[in-house]
Short mmCIF file of C-alpha atoms and ligand atoms in Angstrom, two decimals:
data_model
loop_
_atom_site.label_atom_id
_atom_site.label_comp_id
_atom_site.label_asym_id
_atom_site.label_seq_id
_atom_site.Cartn_x
_atom_site.Cartn_y
_atom_site.Cartn_z
CA MET X 1 0.06 0.06 -0.06
CA PRO X 2 1.27 3.32 -1.20
CA PHE X 3 2.53 5.37 1.87
CA ILE X 4 1.21 9.04 2.34
CA PHE X 5 1.47 11.44 5.19
CA THR X 6 -1.89 12.34 7.05
CA GLU X 7 -2.65 16.19 6.73
CA GLN X 8 -1.27 17.18 9.98
CA ASN X 9 1.91 15.25 9.34
CA LYS X 10 2.09 17.14 5.93
CA LYS X 11 2.27 20.17 7.60
CA LYS X 12 5.06 18.69 10.48
CA PHE X 13 6.96 17.56 7.19
CA ALA X 14 7.00 21.02 5.89
CA GLU X 15 7.96 22.53 9.24
CA ILE X 16 10.68 19.97 9.80
CA LEU X 17 12.11 20.86 6.06
CA ALA X 18 12.21 24.59 7.00
CA CYS X 19 14.84 23.87 9.80
CA TYR X 20 17.43 22.33 7.57
CA PRO X 21 19.58 23.93 4.91
CA ASN X 22 18.44 21.47 2.25
CA LYS X 23 16.15 18.47 1.93
CA LYS X 24 18.69 15.52 2.43
CA ALA X 25 19.73 16.84 5.71
CA ALA X 26 16.08 16.20 7.17
CA LEU X 27 16.24 12.36 6.64
CA LEU X 28 16.29 11.54 10.27
CA PRO X 29 13.68 13.52 11.71
CA ILE X 30 11.35 12.76 8.51
CA LEU X 31 11.75 8.93 9.46
CA TRP X 32 11.20 9.77 12.88
CA LEU X 33 7.91 11.17 11.72
CA VAL X 34 6.97 8.35 9.56
CA GLN X 35 7.57 5.90 12.38
CA GLU X 36 5.46 8.12 14.66
CA GLN X 37 2.50 7.61 12.04
CA GLU X 38 2.77 4.20 11.13
CA GLY X 39 4.72 2.35 13.66
CA VAL X 40 7.02 0.83 11.00
CA ILE X 41 8.93 2.22 8.32
CA SER X 42 7.84 0.18 5.24
CA LYS X 43 9.59 -0.28 1.85
CA GLU X 44 6.86 1.98 0.53
CA ALA X 45 7.37 4.78 3.00
CA MET X 46 11.12 4.65 2.12
CA GLU X 47 10.44 5.06 -1.45
CA ALA X 48 7.83 7.87 -0.56
CA VAL X 49 10.50 9.74 1.84
CA ALA X 50 13.22 9.18 -1.01
CA GLY X 51 10.98 10.96 -3.59
CA LEU X 52 9.87 13.63 -0.96
CA LEU X 53 13.56 14.29 -0.11
CA ASP X 54 15.08 13.90 -3.76
CA ILE X 55 17.25 11.06 -2.57
CA SER X 56 17.78 7.57 -3.82
CA PRO X 57 15.39 4.84 -2.05
CA VAL X 58 18.62 2.98 -1.42
CA HIS X 59 20.02 5.97 0.70
CA VAL X 60 17.01 5.81 2.61
CA TYR X 61 17.28 1.98 3.21
CA SER X 62 20.68 2.33 4.34
CA VAL X 63 19.83 4.84 7.12
CA VAL X 64 16.72 2.90 8.32
CA THR X 65 18.69 -0.31 8.60
CA PHE X 66 21.79 1.32 10.31
CA TYR X 67 19.93 3.03 13.25
CA THR X 68 18.43 0.59 15.51
CA MET X 69 15.52 3.23 16.74
CA PHE X 70 14.16 2.50 13.41
CA HIS X 71 11.83 -0.53 13.05
CA GLN X 72 10.96 -2.23 9.62
CA LYS X 73 8.69 -4.66 11.40
CA PRO X 74 6.37 -4.13 14.58
CA VAL X 75 8.02 -3.91 17.95
CA GLY X 76 6.49 -4.29 21.44
CA LYS X 77 4.98 -1.26 23.39
CA TYR X 78 8.24 -1.37 25.30
CA HIS X 79 11.70 -1.87 22.99
CA LEU X 80 14.42 -2.80 25.24
CA GLN X 81 17.67 -2.47 23.76
CA VAL X 82 20.64 -3.73 25.66
CA CYS X 83 24.42 -2.21 25.05
CA ARG X 84 26.57 -5.29 24.03
CA THR X 85 29.80 -3.01 23.34
CA LEU X 86 32.94 -3.51 25.25
CA SER X 87 32.57 -1.31 28.40
CA CYS X 88 29.14 -2.64 29.22
CA ALA X 89 30.28 -6.15 28.53
CA LEU X 90 33.04 -5.97 30.97
CA VAL X 91 30.64 -5.02 33.56
CA GLY X 92 27.86 -7.51 32.86
CA SER X 93 25.70 -6.73 30.04
CA GLU X 94 25.62 -10.35 28.94
CA ASN X 95 24.13 -10.98 32.35
CA ILE X 96 21.42 -8.60 31.88
CA LEU X 97 20.57 -9.66 28.69
CA ASP X 98 20.58 -13.34 29.78
CA HIS X 99 18.14 -12.10 32.89
CA LEU X 100 15.86 -10.40 30.21
CA LYS X 101 15.68 -13.65 28.13
CA GLN X 102 14.68 -15.52 30.95
CA LYS X 103 12.46 -13.22 32.50
CA LEU X 104 10.72 -12.44 29.18
CA ARG X 105 10.88 -15.92 27.82
CA ILE X 106 12.16 -14.35 24.39
CA GLU X 107 15.44 -14.39 22.65
CA GLU X 108 17.07 -11.39 20.77
CA GLY X 109 14.89 -9.94 18.14
CA GLN X 110 11.75 -11.33 19.67
CA THR X 111 8.40 -10.03 20.99
CA THR X 112 6.57 -11.21 23.94
CA LYS X 113 3.24 -12.98 23.03
CA ASP X 114 1.21 -9.94 24.60
CA GLY X 115 3.04 -7.85 22.34
CA LYS X 116 4.48 -5.66 25.62
CA PHE X 117 8.30 -6.19 25.30
CA SER X 118 10.81 -6.52 22.35
CA LEU X 119 14.31 -7.41 23.26
CA CYS X 120 17.57 -6.73 20.90
CA THR X 121 21.21 -5.77 21.52
CA VAL X 122 22.64 -2.58 20.26
CA GLU X 123 26.09 -0.96 19.82
CA CYS X 124 27.45 1.58 22.35
CA LEU X 125 24.62 3.54 23.74
CA ALA X 126 27.30 6.51 24.76
CA SER X 127 26.69 5.72 28.58
CA CYS X 128 30.13 3.59 28.92
CA GLY X 129 31.05 4.83 32.31
CA THR X 130 27.78 3.67 33.96
CA GLY X 131 27.10 0.53 32.24
CA PRO X 132 25.56 -1.94 31.74
CA ALA X 133 23.15 0.54 29.99
CA MET X 134 20.00 -0.21 28.26
CA MET X 135 17.38 1.90 26.63
CA ILE X 136 13.78 1.36 26.74
CA ASN X 137 12.27 3.20 24.14
CA GLU X 138 13.68 6.69 24.48
CA LYS X 139 14.84 6.30 28.08
CA TYR X 140 17.95 5.50 29.39
CA HIS X 141 18.68 3.17 32.19
CA GLU X 142 22.31 2.68 33.80
CA SER X 143 24.37 0.95 36.26
CA LEU X 144 21.90 -2.31 35.92
CA ASN X 145 21.99 -5.48 37.83
CA PRO X 146 19.17 -8.01 37.50
CA LYS X 147 17.52 -6.75 40.68
CA LYS X 148 17.34 -3.26 38.99
CA VAL X 149 15.95 -4.89 35.85
CA ASP X 150 13.28 -6.30 37.60
CA GLU X 151 12.25 -3.16 39.41
CA ILE X 152 12.51 -1.34 36.06
CA LEU X 153 10.07 -4.13 34.25
CA ALA X 154 7.75 -3.73 37.27
CA THR X 155 7.12 -0.09 36.75
CA LEU X 156 6.13 -1.02 33.17
CA LYS X 157 2.29 -1.42 32.55
S1 FES F 201 29.81 0.20 25.72
FE1 FES F 201 27.71 0.52 26.69
S2 FES F 201 27.36 2.60 26.60
FE2 FES F 201 29.29 2.41 25.48
#
């Protein structure tokens, strides 16, 4: 199905473009806008964005697939992204990941049956001094241990 912005998002699109010196520079916020509208960024949406910004679809695809915050398939209400890079690994990120897998009964890349949690690993979250770190949606959680993870999960309704 072809992608089109809603009337409201057409206005937001124009507002975003006005903030940048050229259309291409607006790619990341425009992709956020697509994801905010659709929940995912489909192939059709990538093609539409490429047309709107006068860039190649393959460039849009390379950006969507590079950044873990962009989703090509639906994720749960809470997207848990555990840092797997060296500083966090040295202070126990693998334990955090194992704990989450056991607790949620899913593997990396999967979503719980109730659609509430999706789990993945990501590269450095730029919080290396306070690892192990993870993001849940747009929020950082640092200096994690299994008990703290349980407390955080208990707050997520
Ligand atoms: S290594 Fe985990 S935040 Fe940088």
